PDB file of C-alpha atoms and ligand atoms in Angstrom:
ATOM      1  CA  UNK A 629     103.080  83.587  92.146  1.00 80.00           C
ATOM      2  CA  UNK A 630     101.884  86.260  90.326  1.00 92.00           C
ATOM      3  CA  UNK A 631      98.127  85.253  89.588  1.00 94.00           C
ATOM      4  CA  UNK A 632      96.390  88.595  87.953  1.00 97.00           C
ATOM      5  CA  UNK A 633      97.100  91.241  85.650  1.00 98.00           C
ATOM      6  CA  UNK A 634      97.098  94.224  88.379  1.00 98.00           C
ATOM      7  CA  UNK A 635      99.455  92.510  90.907  1.00 98.00           C
ATOM      8  CA  UNK A 636     101.894  94.442  92.127  1.00 98.00           C
ATOM      9  CA  UNK A 637     105.438  94.338  93.450  1.00 98.00           C
ATOM     10  CA  UNK A 638     106.266  96.748  96.661  1.00 98.00           C
ATOM     11  CA  UNK A 639     109.026  99.008  95.465  1.00 98.00           C
ATOM     12  CA  UNK A 640     112.060 100.015  98.265  1.00 98.00           C
ATOM     13  CA  UNK A 641     109.953 102.966  99.096  1.00 98.00           C
ATOM     14  CA  UNK A 642     106.609 101.215 100.072  1.00 98.00           C
ATOM     15  CA  UNK A 643     105.131 102.170  96.554  1.00 98.00           C
ATOM     16  CA  UNK A 644     103.059  99.501  94.645  1.00 98.00           C
ATOM     17  CA  UNK A 645     104.126  98.930  90.918  1.00 98.00           C
ATOM     18  CA  UNK A 646     101.994  96.615  88.601  1.00 98.00           C
ATOM     19  CA  UNK A 647     104.234  93.860  87.518  1.00 98.00           C
ATOM     20  CA  UNK A 648     102.879  93.937  84.120  1.00 98.00           C
ATOM     21  CA  UNK A 649     102.374  97.122  81.973  1.00 98.00           C
ATOM     22  CA  UNK A 650     101.986  98.752  78.785  1.00 98.00           C
ATOM     23  CA  UNK A 651     105.027 100.034  76.708  1.00 98.00           C
ATOM     24  CA  UNK A 652     104.487 102.788  74.230  1.00 98.00           C
ATOM     25  CA  UNK A 653     107.758 103.343  72.446  1.00 98.00           C
ATOM     26  CA  UNK A 654     107.147 103.808  68.629  1.00 97.00           C
ATOM     27  CA  UNK A 655     103.284 104.188  69.303  1.00 97.00           C
ATOM     28  CA  UNK A 656     102.627 107.451  67.498  1.00 97.00           C
ATOM     29  CA  UNK A 657     101.357 110.375  69.380  1.00 97.00           C
ATOM     30  CA  UNK A 658      97.585 110.710  68.500  1.00 96.00           C
ATOM     31  CA  UNK A 659      95.333 108.302  67.641  1.00 97.00           C
ATOM     32  CA  UNK A 660      97.256 105.440  67.976  1.00 98.00           C
ATOM     33  CA  UNK A 661      98.647 106.117  71.309  1.00 98.00           C
ATOM     34  CA  UNK A 662      95.432 106.767  72.682  1.00 98.00           C
ATOM     35  CA  UNK A 663      93.657 104.067  71.306  1.00 98.00           C
ATOM     36  CA  UNK A 664      96.212 101.783  72.504  1.00 98.00           C
ATOM     37  CA  UNK A 665      96.308 103.044  76.318  1.00 98.00           C
ATOM     38  CA  UNK A 666      92.399 103.357  76.613  1.00 98.00           C
ATOM     39  CA  UNK A 667      92.264  99.387  74.916  1.00 98.00           C
ATOM     40  CA  UNK A 668      95.076  98.272  77.454  1.00 98.00           C
ATOM     41  CA  UNK A 669      93.331 100.013  80.737  1.00 98.00           C
ATOM     42  CA  UNK A 670      90.360  98.540  79.483  1.00 98.00           C
ATOM     43  CA  UNK A 671      91.905  95.243  79.444  1.00 98.00           C
ATOM     44  CA  UNK A 672      92.765  95.451  82.932  1.00 98.00           C
ATOM     45  CA  UNK A 673      96.744  96.935  82.396  1.00 98.00           C
ATOM     46  CA  UNK A 674      97.308  99.589  85.406  1.00 98.00           C
ATOM     47  CA  UNK A 675     100.961 100.673  84.218  1.00 99.00           C
ATOM     48  CA  UNK A 676     102.009 102.480  80.964  1.00 99.00           C
ATOM     49  CA  UNK A 677     105.503 103.409  80.474  1.00 99.00           C
ATOM     50  CA  UNK A 678     106.209 106.437  78.407  1.00 98.00           C
ATOM     51  CA  UNK A 679     109.495 108.707  77.807  1.00 98.00           C
ATOM     52  CA  UNK A 680     110.073 111.768  76.939  1.00 98.00           C
ATOM     53  CA  UNK A 681     111.867 111.115  73.832  1.00 98.00           C
ATOM     54  CA  UNK A 682     108.920 108.908  72.787  1.00 98.00           C
ATOM     55  CA  UNK A 683     106.900 112.156  71.909  1.00 98.00           C
ATOM     56  CA  UNK A 684     103.603 110.467  72.801  1.00 98.00           C
ATOM     57  CA  UNK A 685     103.028 111.827  76.557  1.00 98.00           C
ATOM     58  CA  UNK A 686     100.448 114.055  75.250  1.00 98.00           C
ATOM     59  CA  UNK A 687      98.398 111.240  73.941  1.00 98.00           C
ATOM     60  CA  UNK A 688      98.951 109.300  76.937  1.00 98.00           C
ATOM     61  CA  UNK A 689      97.774 112.013  79.146  1.00 98.00           C
ATOM     62  CA  UNK A 690      94.635 112.434  76.747  1.00 98.00           C
ATOM     63  CA  UNK A 691      94.008 108.622  77.221  1.00 98.00           C
ATOM     64  CA  UNK A 692      94.019 108.677  80.946  1.00 98.00           C
ATOM     65  CA  UNK A 693      92.295 111.864  81.462  1.00 98.00           C
ATOM     66  CA  UNK A 694      89.514 110.560  79.293  1.00 98.00           C
ATOM     67  CA  UNK A 695      89.204 106.921  80.993  1.00 98.00           C
ATOM     68  CA  UNK A 696      89.371 108.791  84.292  1.00 98.00           C
ATOM     69  CA  UNK A 697      86.513 111.295  83.265  1.00 98.00           C
ATOM     70  CA  UNK A 698      84.437 108.022  81.740  1.00 97.00           C
ATOM     71  CA  UNK A 699      84.932 106.636  84.915  1.00 97.00           C
ATOM     72  CA  UNK A 700      86.984 103.458  83.815  1.00 97.00           C
ATOM     73  CA  UNK A 701      89.518 103.991  86.579  1.00 98.00           C
ATOM     74  CA  UNK A 702      91.157 106.609  88.879  1.00 98.00           C
ATOM     75  CA  UNK A 703      94.098 108.157  88.555  1.00 98.00           C
ATOM     76  CA  UNK A 704      95.650 106.591  91.871  1.00 98.00           C
ATOM     77  CA  UNK A 705      95.008 103.244  90.654  1.00 98.00           C
ATOM     78  CA  UNK A 706      97.256 103.806  87.656  1.00 98.00           C
ATOM     79  CA  UNK A 707     101.263 103.421  87.534  1.00 99.00           C
ATOM     80  CA  UNK A 708     102.801 106.455  84.803  1.00 99.00           C
ATOM     81  CA  UNK A 709     106.404 106.038  84.159  1.00 99.00           C
ATOM     82  CA  UNK A 710     108.183 108.717  82.275  1.00 99.00           C
ATOM     83  CA  UNK A 711     111.616 109.317  81.743  1.00 99.00           C
ATOM     84  CA  UNK A 712     114.178 112.538  81.423  1.00 98.00           C
ATOM     85  CA  UNK A 713     116.236 112.384  77.900  1.00 98.00           C
ATOM     86  CA  UNK A 714     119.444 112.508  77.765  1.00 98.00           C
ATOM     87  CA  UNK A 715     119.944 116.304  76.504  1.00 98.00           C
ATOM     88  CA  UNK A 716     118.171 116.902  79.339  1.00 98.00           C
ATOM     89  CA  UNK A 717     120.469 115.537  82.548  1.00 98.00           C
ATOM     90  CA  UNK A 718     121.634 117.716  84.822  1.00 98.00           C
ATOM     91  CA  UNK A 719     120.134 119.175  87.828  1.00 98.00           C
ATOM     92  CA  UNK A 720     118.364 122.454  87.067  1.00 98.00           C
ATOM     93  CA  UNK A 721     117.481 120.925  83.003  1.00 98.00           C
ATOM     94  CA  UNK A 722     116.003 117.638  84.955  1.00 98.00           C
ATOM     95  CA  UNK A 723     113.856 119.470  87.162  1.00 98.00           C
ATOM     96  CA  UNK A 724     112.739 121.690  84.225  1.00 98.00           C
ATOM     97  CA  UNK A 725     112.216 118.278  82.067  1.00 99.00           C
ATOM     98  CA  UNK A 726     109.963 116.706  84.729  1.00 99.00           C
ATOM     99  CA  UNK A 727     108.007 119.484  84.492  1.00 98.00           C
ATOM    100  CA  UNK A 728     107.513 120.003  81.169  1.00 98.00           C
ATOM    101  CA  UNK A 729     106.414 115.990  80.676  1.00 99.00           C
ATOM    102  CA  UNK A 730     104.065 116.471  83.517  1.00 98.00           C
ATOM    103  CA  UNK A 731     102.014 119.497  81.635  1.00 98.00           C
ATOM    104  CA  UNK A 732     102.496 117.241  78.638  1.00 98.00           C
ATOM    105  CA  UNK A 733     100.752 114.257  80.531  1.00 98.00           C
ATOM    106  CA  UNK A 734      98.491 116.725  82.336  1.00 98.00           C
ATOM    107  CA  UNK A 735      99.278 114.906  85.566  1.00 98.00           C
ATOM    108  CA  UNK A 736     100.686 116.274  89.082  1.00 98.00           C
ATOM    109  CA  UNK A 737     103.235 113.842  89.481  1.00 98.00           C
ATOM    110  CA  UNK A 738     103.894 110.839  87.678  1.00 99.00           C
ATOM    111  CA  UNK A 739     104.349 107.109  89.636  1.00 99.00           C
ATOM    112  CA  UNK A 740     107.992 106.474  88.636  1.00 99.00           C
ATOM    113  CA  UNK A 741     110.306 109.092  86.765  1.00 99.00           C
ATOM    114  CA  UNK A 742     113.395 107.451  85.485  1.00 99.00           C
ATOM    115  CA  UNK A 743     116.919 108.366  83.929  1.00 98.00           C
ATOM    116  CA  UNK A 744     116.705 107.247  80.345  1.00 98.00           C
ATOM    117  CA  UNK A 745     120.461 106.040  79.885  1.00 98.00           C
ATOM    118  CA  UNK A 746     123.539 106.667  82.096  1.00 98.00           C
ATOM    119  CA  UNK A 747     124.895 109.529  80.130  1.00 98.00           C
ATOM    120  CA  UNK A 748     128.673 109.692  81.360  1.00 96.00           C
ATOM    121  CA  UNK A 749     129.566 112.768  83.589  1.00 94.00           C
ATOM    122  CA  UNK A 750     125.634 113.849  84.075  1.00 98.00           C
ATOM    123  CA  UNK A 751     124.039 111.534  85.786  1.00 98.00           C
ATOM    124  CA  UNK A 752     125.464 111.795  88.767  1.00 98.00           C
ATOM    125  CA  UNK A 753     124.504 115.841  88.784  1.00 98.00           C
ATOM    126  CA  UNK A 754     121.236 114.183  87.393  1.00 98.00           C
ATOM    127  CA  UNK A 755     120.314 111.948  90.648  1.00 98.00           C
ATOM    128  CA  UNK A 756     120.057 114.811  93.119  1.00 98.00           C
ATOM    129  CA  UNK A 757     117.167 116.410  90.952  1.00 98.00           C
ATOM    130  CA  UNK A 758     115.636 113.037  90.856  1.00 99.00           C
ATOM    131  CA  UNK A 759     115.903 112.904  94.550  1.00 98.00           C
ATOM    132  CA  UNK A 760     114.258 116.533  94.596  1.00 98.00           C
ATOM    133  CA  UNK A 761     111.281 115.805  92.339  1.00 99.00           C
ATOM    134  CA  UNK A 762     110.740 112.680  94.777  1.00 98.00           C
ATOM    135  CA  UNK A 763     110.955 114.352  98.096  1.00 98.00           C
ATOM    136  CA  UNK A 764     108.715 117.102  95.980  1.00 98.00           C
ATOM    137  CA  UNK A 765     106.062 114.653  95.370  1.00 98.00           C
ATOM    138  CA  UNK A 766     106.423 115.200  91.241  1.00 98.00           C
ATOM    139  CA  UNK A 767     107.707 111.353  91.402  1.00 99.00           C
ATOM    140  CA  UNK A 768     105.887 108.721  93.667  1.00 98.00           C
ATOM    141  CA  UNK A 769     109.359 106.921  92.909  1.00 98.00           C
ATOM    142  CA  UNK A 770     112.494 107.315  91.001  1.00 99.00           C
ATOM    143  CA  UNK A 771     114.707 104.904  89.319  1.00 99.00           C
ATOM    144  CA  UNK A 772     117.020 104.567  86.548  1.00 99.00           C
ATOM    145  CA  UNK A 773     117.023 102.788  83.302  1.00 98.00           C
ATOM    146  CA  UNK A 774     120.366 101.074  81.481  1.00 98.00           C
ATOM    147  CA  UNK A 775     122.347 101.242  84.162  1.00 98.00           C
ATOM    148  CA  UNK A 776     125.046  98.434  84.473  1.00 98.00           C
ATOM    149  CA  UNK A 777     126.435  97.452  88.023  1.00 98.00           C
ATOM    150  CA  UNK A 778     129.018 100.173  87.868  1.00 98.00           C
ATOM    151  CA  UNK A 779     126.453 102.800  87.104  1.00 98.00           C
ATOM    152  CA  UNK A 780     124.689 101.637  90.023  1.00 98.00           C
ATOM    153  CA  UNK A 781     127.564 101.721  92.385  1.00 98.00           C
ATOM    154  CA  UNK A 782     128.235 105.334  91.637  1.00 98.00           C
ATOM    155  CA  UNK A 783     124.687 106.408  93.016  1.00 98.00           C
ATOM    156  CA  UNK A 784     125.540 104.662  96.111  1.00 98.00           C
ATOM    157  CA  UNK A 785     126.970 108.366  97.923  1.00 96.00           C
ATOM    158  CA  UNK A 786     123.176 109.387  97.395  1.00 98.00           C
ATOM    159  CA  UNK A 787     120.456 108.799  99.918  1.00 98.00           C
ATOM    160  CA  UNK A 788     117.727 107.883  97.653  1.00 98.00           C
ATOM    161  CA  UNK A 789     118.322 104.071  96.111  1.00 98.00           C
ATOM    162  CA  UNK A 790     116.773 103.845  92.831  1.00 98.00           C
ATOM    163  CA  UNK A 791     113.204 101.706  93.548  1.00 99.00           C
ATOM    164  CA  UNK A 792     113.863 100.575  89.949  1.00 99.00           C
ATOM    165  CA  UNK A 793     116.507  99.906  86.984  1.00 99.00           C
ATOM    166  CA  UNK A 794     114.816  99.323  83.760  1.00 99.00           C
ATOM    167  CA  UNK A 795     116.979  97.353  81.263  1.00 98.00           C
ATOM    168  CA  UNK A 796     116.672  95.357  78.078  1.00 98.00           C
ATOM    169  CA  UNK A 797     116.151  91.908  79.325  1.00 98.00           C
ATOM    170  CA  UNK A 798     114.758  88.950  77.520  1.00 98.00           C
ATOM    171  CA  UNK A 799     115.915  85.521  77.134  1.00 98.00           C
ATOM    172  CA  UNK A 800     118.999  86.273  74.660  1.00 98.00           C
ATOM    173  CA  UNK A 801     120.079  88.665  77.221  1.00 98.00           C
ATOM    174  CA  UNK A 802     119.452  87.125  80.746  1.00 97.00           C
ATOM    175  CA  UNK A 803     121.500  89.493  82.630  1.00 96.00           C
ATOM    176  CA  UNK A 804     121.915  87.444  85.801  1.00 97.00           C
ATOM    177  CA  UNK A 805     124.839  89.430  87.151  1.00 98.00           C
ATOM    178  CA  UNK A 806     122.716  92.596  87.217  1.00 98.00           C
ATOM    179  CA  UNK A 807     119.242  90.644  88.129  1.00 98.00           C
ATOM    180  CA  UNK A 808     121.397  89.411  91.422  1.00 98.00           C
ATOM    181  CA  UNK A 809     122.684  92.822  92.361  1.00 98.00           C
ATOM    182  CA  UNK A 810     119.534  94.708  92.032  1.00 98.00           C
ATOM    183  CA  UNK A 811     117.611  91.894  94.213  1.00 98.00           C
ATOM    184  CA  UNK A 812     120.103  92.119  96.759  1.00 98.00           C
ATOM    185  CA  UNK A 813     120.535  96.073  96.645  1.00 98.00           C
ATOM    186  CA  UNK A 814     116.333  96.033  96.676  1.00 98.00           C
ATOM    187  CA  UNK A 815     116.149  97.679  93.052  1.00 98.00           C
ATOM    188  CA  UNK A 816     113.444  95.926  90.997  1.00 98.00           C
ATOM    189  CA  UNK A 817     114.582  95.230  87.677  1.00 98.00           C
ATOM    190  CA  UNK A 818     112.453  95.922  84.614  1.00 99.00           C
ATOM    191  CA  UNK A 819     112.509  94.541  81.260  1.00 99.00           C
ATOM    192  CA  UNK A 820     112.563  96.877  78.379  1.00 98.00           C
ATOM    193  CA  UNK A 821     111.871  95.157  74.794  1.00 98.00           C
ATOM    194  CA  UNK A 822     110.728  91.656  77.047  1.00 98.00           C
ATOM    195  CA  UNK A 823     109.753  90.128  73.295  1.00 98.00           C
ATOM    196  CA  UNK A 824     113.238  91.218  71.982  1.00 98.00           C
ATOM    197  CA  UNK A 825     110.875  93.856  69.849  1.00 98.00           C
ATOM    198  CA  UNK A 826     109.301  90.244  68.666  1.00 98.00           C
ATOM    199  CA  UNK A 827     112.308  88.478  66.816  1.00 98.00           C
ATOM    200  CA  UNK A 828     112.655  85.747  69.365  1.00 98.00           C
ATOM    201  CA  UNK A 829     108.963  84.587  68.904  1.00 98.00           C
ATOM    202  CA  UNK A 830     110.005  81.966  66.774  1.00 97.00           C
ATOM    203  CA  UNK A 831     112.649  80.129  68.660  1.00 98.00           C
ATOM    204  CA  UNK A 832     111.605  76.347  68.529  1.00 98.00           C
ATOM    205  CA  UNK A 833     112.448  75.955  72.092  1.00 98.00           C
ATOM    206  CA  UNK A 834     109.831  79.120  72.951  1.00 98.00           C
ATOM    207  CA  UNK A 835     107.503  77.385  70.937  1.00 98.00           C
ATOM    208  CA  UNK A 836     108.336  73.711  72.079  1.00 98.00           C
ATOM    209  CA  UNK A 837     107.742  75.106  75.789  1.00 98.00           C
ATOM    210  CA  UNK A 838     104.599  77.401  74.201  1.00 98.00           C
ATOM    211  CA  UNK A 839     102.633  73.931  73.001  1.00 98.00           C
ATOM    212  CA  UNK A 840     103.531  72.299  76.246  1.00 98.00           C
ATOM    213  CA  UNK A 841     101.077  75.052  78.110  1.00 98.00           C
ATOM    214  CA  UNK A 842      98.800  75.832  75.249  1.00 98.00           C
ATOM    215  CA  UNK A 843      99.972  79.165  75.109  1.00 98.00           C
ATOM    216  CA  UNK A 844     102.493  81.547  72.536  1.00 98.00           C
ATOM    217  CA  UNK A 845     105.870  82.422  72.326  1.00 98.00           C
ATOM    218  CA  UNK A 846     105.037  85.456  73.761  1.00 98.00           C
ATOM    219  CA  UNK A 847     103.387  84.621  76.698  1.00 98.00           C
ATOM    220  CA  UNK A 848     105.830  82.538  77.989  1.00 98.00           C
ATOM    221  CA  UNK A 849     108.510  84.704  77.922  1.00 98.00           C
ATOM    222  CA  UNK A 850     106.365  87.238  79.866  1.00 98.00           C
ATOM    223  CA  UNK A 851     105.721  84.511  82.475  1.00 98.00           C
ATOM    224  CA  UNK A 852     109.584  83.681  82.371  1.00 98.00           C
ATOM    225  CA  UNK A 853     110.053  87.404  83.381  1.00 98.00           C
ATOM    226  CA  UNK A 854     107.082  87.508  85.623  1.00 98.00           C
ATOM    227  CA  UNK A 855     108.662  84.308  87.542  1.00 98.00           C
ATOM    228  CA  UNK A 856     112.330  85.744  87.697  1.00 98.00           C
ATOM    229  CA  UNK A 857     110.749  88.721  89.666  1.00 98.00           C
ATOM    230  CA  UNK A 858     111.156  90.769  86.694  1.00 98.00           C
ATOM    231  CA  UNK A 859     108.388  93.845  85.670  1.00 98.00           C
ATOM    232  CA  UNK A 860     107.486  93.502  82.113  1.00 98.00           C
ATOM    233  CA  UNK A 861     105.904  96.037  79.599  1.00 98.00           C
ATOM    234  CA  UNK A 862     105.646  94.688  76.336  1.00 98.00           C
ATOM    235  CA  UNK A 863     104.766  97.058  73.967  1.00 98.00           C
ATOM    236  CA  UNK A 864     101.720  96.528  70.896  1.00 98.00           C
ATOM    237  CA  UNK A 865      99.046  98.653  69.818  1.00 98.00           C
ATOM    238  CA  UNK A 866      96.928  95.756  68.484  1.00 97.00           C
ATOM    239  CA  UNK A 867      94.152  94.750  70.701  1.00 97.00           C
ATOM    240  CA  UNK A 868      94.532  91.375  70.081  1.00 98.00           C
ATOM    241  CA  UNK A 869      97.973  91.209  71.281  1.00 98.00           C
ATOM    242  CA  UNK A 870      97.398  93.553  74.113  1.00 98.00           C
ATOM    243  CA  UNK A 871      95.080  90.956  75.247  1.00 98.00           C
ATOM    244  CA  UNK A 872      97.212  87.697  74.491  1.00 98.00           C
ATOM    245  CA  UNK A 873      99.986  89.504  76.266  1.00 98.00           C
ATOM    246  CA  UNK A 874      98.314  90.182  79.511  1.00 98.00           C
ATOM    247  CA  UNK A 875      97.032  86.586  79.437  1.00 98.00           C
ATOM    248  CA  UNK A 876      99.607  84.912  81.344  1.00 98.00           C
ATOM    249  CA  UNK A 877      98.461  84.369  85.040  1.00 98.00           C
ATOM    250  CA  UNK A 878      96.676  81.288  84.556  1.00 97.00           C
ATOM    251  CA  UNK A 879      99.894  79.052  84.107  1.00 98.00           C
ATOM    252  CA  UNK A 880     103.259  78.895  85.348  1.00 98.00           C
ATOM    253  CA  UNK A 881     106.133  77.607  83.944  1.00 98.00           C
ATOM    254  CA  UNK A 882     107.720  74.594  85.715  1.00 98.00           C
ATOM    255  CA  UNK A 883     111.922  74.310  86.838  1.00 98.00           C
ATOM    256  CA  UNK A 884     112.968  72.871  83.602  1.00 98.00           C
ATOM    257  CA  UNK A 885     110.798  75.547  81.310  1.00 98.00           C
ATOM    258  CA  UNK A 886     112.682  78.195  83.104  1.00 98.00           C
ATOM    259  CA  UNK A 887     116.218  76.505  82.939  1.00 98.00           C
ATOM    260  CA  UNK A 888     115.760  75.765  79.359  1.00 98.00           C
ATOM    261  CA  UNK A 889     114.613  79.595  78.715  1.00 98.00           C
ATOM    262  CA  UNK A 890     117.589  80.442  80.662  1.00 98.00           C
ATOM    263  CA  UNK A 891     119.720  78.149  78.306  1.00 98.00           C
ATOM    264  CA  UNK A 892     118.734  80.571  75.415  1.00 98.00           C
ATOM    265  CA  UNK A 893     121.100  83.394  76.884  1.00 98.00           C
ATOM    266  CA  UNK A 894     124.070  84.406  74.254  1.00 98.00           C
ATOM    267  CA  UNK A 895     124.308  87.693  75.235  1.00 97.00           C
ATOM    268  CA  UNK A 896     122.763  89.279  72.526  1.00 97.00           C
ATOM    269  CA  UNK A 897     121.094  93.018  72.539  1.00 98.00           C
ATOM    270  CA  UNK A 898     118.349  94.359  70.342  1.00 98.00           C
ATOM    271  CA  UNK A 899     119.289  97.834  71.696  1.00 98.00           C
ATOM    272  CA  UNK A 900     122.796  99.617  72.427  1.00 98.00           C
ATOM    273  CA  UNK A 901     125.147  98.733  75.233  1.00 97.00           C
ATOM    274  CA  UNK A 902     125.036 101.163  77.913  1.00 98.00           C
ATOM    275  CA  UNK A 903     128.436 101.690  78.120  1.00 97.00           C
ATOM    276  CA  UNK A 904     128.816 102.264  74.310  1.00 95.00           C
ATOM    277  CA  UNK A 905     125.977 104.621  72.960  1.00 95.00           C
ATOM    278  CA  UNK A 906     126.068 107.990  71.201  1.00 91.00           C
ATOM    279  CA  UNK A 907     123.104 109.725  71.842  1.00 95.00           C
TER     280      UNK A 907
HETATM  281  P1  NAD B1152     108.990  94.350  72.998  1.00 85.67           P
HETATM  282  O1  NAD B1152     110.005  93.693  72.922  1.00 85.67           O
HETATM  283  O2  NAD B1152     107.866  94.801  73.413  1.00 85.67           O
HETATM  284  O3  NAD B1152     108.382  93.965  71.370  1.00 85.67           O
HETATM  285  C1  NAD B1152     107.242  94.858  70.897  1.00 85.67           C
HETATM  286  C2  NAD B1152     107.141  94.191  69.383  1.00 85.67           C
HETATM  287  O4  NAD B1152     106.684  93.092  69.569  1.00 85.67           O
HETATM  288  C3  NAD B1152     105.843  95.052  68.852  1.00 85.67           C
HETATM  289  O5  NAD B1152     105.857  96.289  68.295  1.00 85.67           O
HETATM  290  C4  NAD B1152     105.244  93.803  68.159  1.00 85.67           C
HETATM  291  O6  NAD B1152     105.683  94.191  66.622  1.00 85.67           O
HETATM  292  C5  NAD B1152     105.782  92.510  68.527  1.00 85.67           C
HETATM  293  N1  NAD B1152     105.067  91.918  69.340  1.00 85.67           N
HETATM  294  C6  NAD B1152     103.917  92.415  70.336  1.00 85.67           C
HETATM  295  N2  NAD B1152     103.347  91.460  71.193  1.00 85.67           N
HETATM  296  C7  NAD B1152     103.350  90.440  70.236  1.00 85.67           C
HETATM  297  C8  NAD B1152     102.784  89.063  70.248  1.00 85.67           C
HETATM  298  N3  NAD B1152     101.766  89.008  71.334  1.00 85.67           N
HETATM  299  N4  NAD B1152     103.039  88.108  69.385  1.00 85.67           N
HETATM  300  C9  NAD B1152     103.676  88.899  68.035  1.00 85.67           C
HETATM  301  N5  NAD B1152     104.412  90.033  68.198  1.00 85.67           N
HETATM  302  C10 NAD B1152     104.005  90.561  69.005  1.00 85.67           C
HETATM  303  O7  NAD B1152     109.711  95.820  72.472  1.00 85.67           O
HETATM  304  P2  NAD B1152     109.900  97.376  72.961  1.00 85.67           P
HETATM  305  O8  NAD B1152     108.595  98.219  72.308  1.00 85.67           O
HETATM  306  O9  NAD B1152     111.246  97.795  72.145  1.00 85.67           O
HETATM  307  O10 NAD B1152     109.622  97.232  74.519  1.00 85.67           O
HETATM  308  C11 NAD B1152     108.481  97.459  75.238  1.00 85.67           C
HETATM  309  C12 NAD B1152     108.618  98.670  75.819  1.00 85.67           C
HETATM  310  O11 NAD B1152     109.604  99.089  76.799  1.00 85.67           O
HETATM  311  C13 NAD B1152     109.097  99.817  75.063  1.00 85.67           C
HETATM  312  O12 NAD B1152     107.504  99.791  74.350  1.00 85.67           O
HETATM  313  C14 NAD B1152     109.066 101.105  76.121  1.00 85.67           C
HETATM  314  O13 NAD B1152     108.008 101.598  76.307  1.00 85.67           O
HETATM  315  C15 NAD B1152     110.176 100.378  77.068  1.00 85.67           C
HETATM  316  N6  NAD B1152     111.787 100.691  76.283  1.00 85.67           N
HETATM  317  C16 NAD B1152     112.101 101.312  77.412  1.00 85.67           C
HETATM  318  C17 NAD B1152     114.055 101.271  76.919  1.00 85.67           C
HETATM  319  C18 NAD B1152     114.646 102.218  77.460  1.00 85.67           C
HETATM  320  O14 NAD B1152     115.397 102.988  77.049  1.00 85.67           O
HETATM  321  N7  NAD B1152     114.301 102.607  78.395  1.00 85.67           N
HETATM  322  C19 NAD B1152     114.414 101.087  75.493  1.00 85.67           C
HETATM  323  C20 NAD B1152     113.446 100.118  74.840  1.00 85.67           C
HETATM  324  C21 NAD B1152     112.218 100.149  75.104  1.00 85.67           C
END
């Protein structure tokens, strides 16, 4: 039972990663992202998910620095994720991209560094750079994002097994086969757009389950992630929703609820299919 906001899963390299975190995609650099990260950490969040392409690493770094300076949290209590963007993939360029992210964040290391998308013909060159960043201590763990099973199979020839695969995951896109594969290989699945960018929240079945537990549809979906063993990073920049989303540790979905939510799976994506993207 995952029963508090700072509960963590142990990744395949022994590093602890909070089950729950804040995603900051589309949070504007500057005041917006700084305020969101600070509010989240003060509410007890310990994990922040950004990316070079979100163009808000500066703001995330500023918030972290100010929180540490004021004694709200220690750096080592935080879990910071960022990602190498597609245009930077390749061996040397990935090493440079990581340094640039660390500079913008104002950090010596990140807790998790991810290959953002499986760019054809590139991620095979990129992964050895991720291994080097891991061995050099610039990333405490390394992983991938948007990898299908066949992409993960391509990485089998390397030494380091990805610690995490961050993929689109919500009740419309249950990804059972990928979840089982990752679980069997010790790769932790992490959900992006866990709320389907808010679009799934007026689903009547989720409403019914939410009413049964005295919770909101968002809380039910996030609890379903956790009970499936999936790390989740919902995005919000409003304090009320940050608090609402994190308030999922005092109830449990029963088997009937879990089955009913699983049954919402239609394979519908809110983002691109990793086998068919052009950026
Ligand atoms: P999300 O599913 O987390 O939905 C966020 C949106 O839902 C918010 O903008 C808000 O409009 C709404 N919302 C949030 N909480 C709510 C609540 N309690 N009630 C009602 N509405 C609510 O979508 P996301 O931001 O796309 O995904 C979360 C995070 O995942 C991102 O911020 C980012 O960090 C990560 N992500 C990664 C990738 C990738 O390719 N690796 C892609 C997309 C997102």
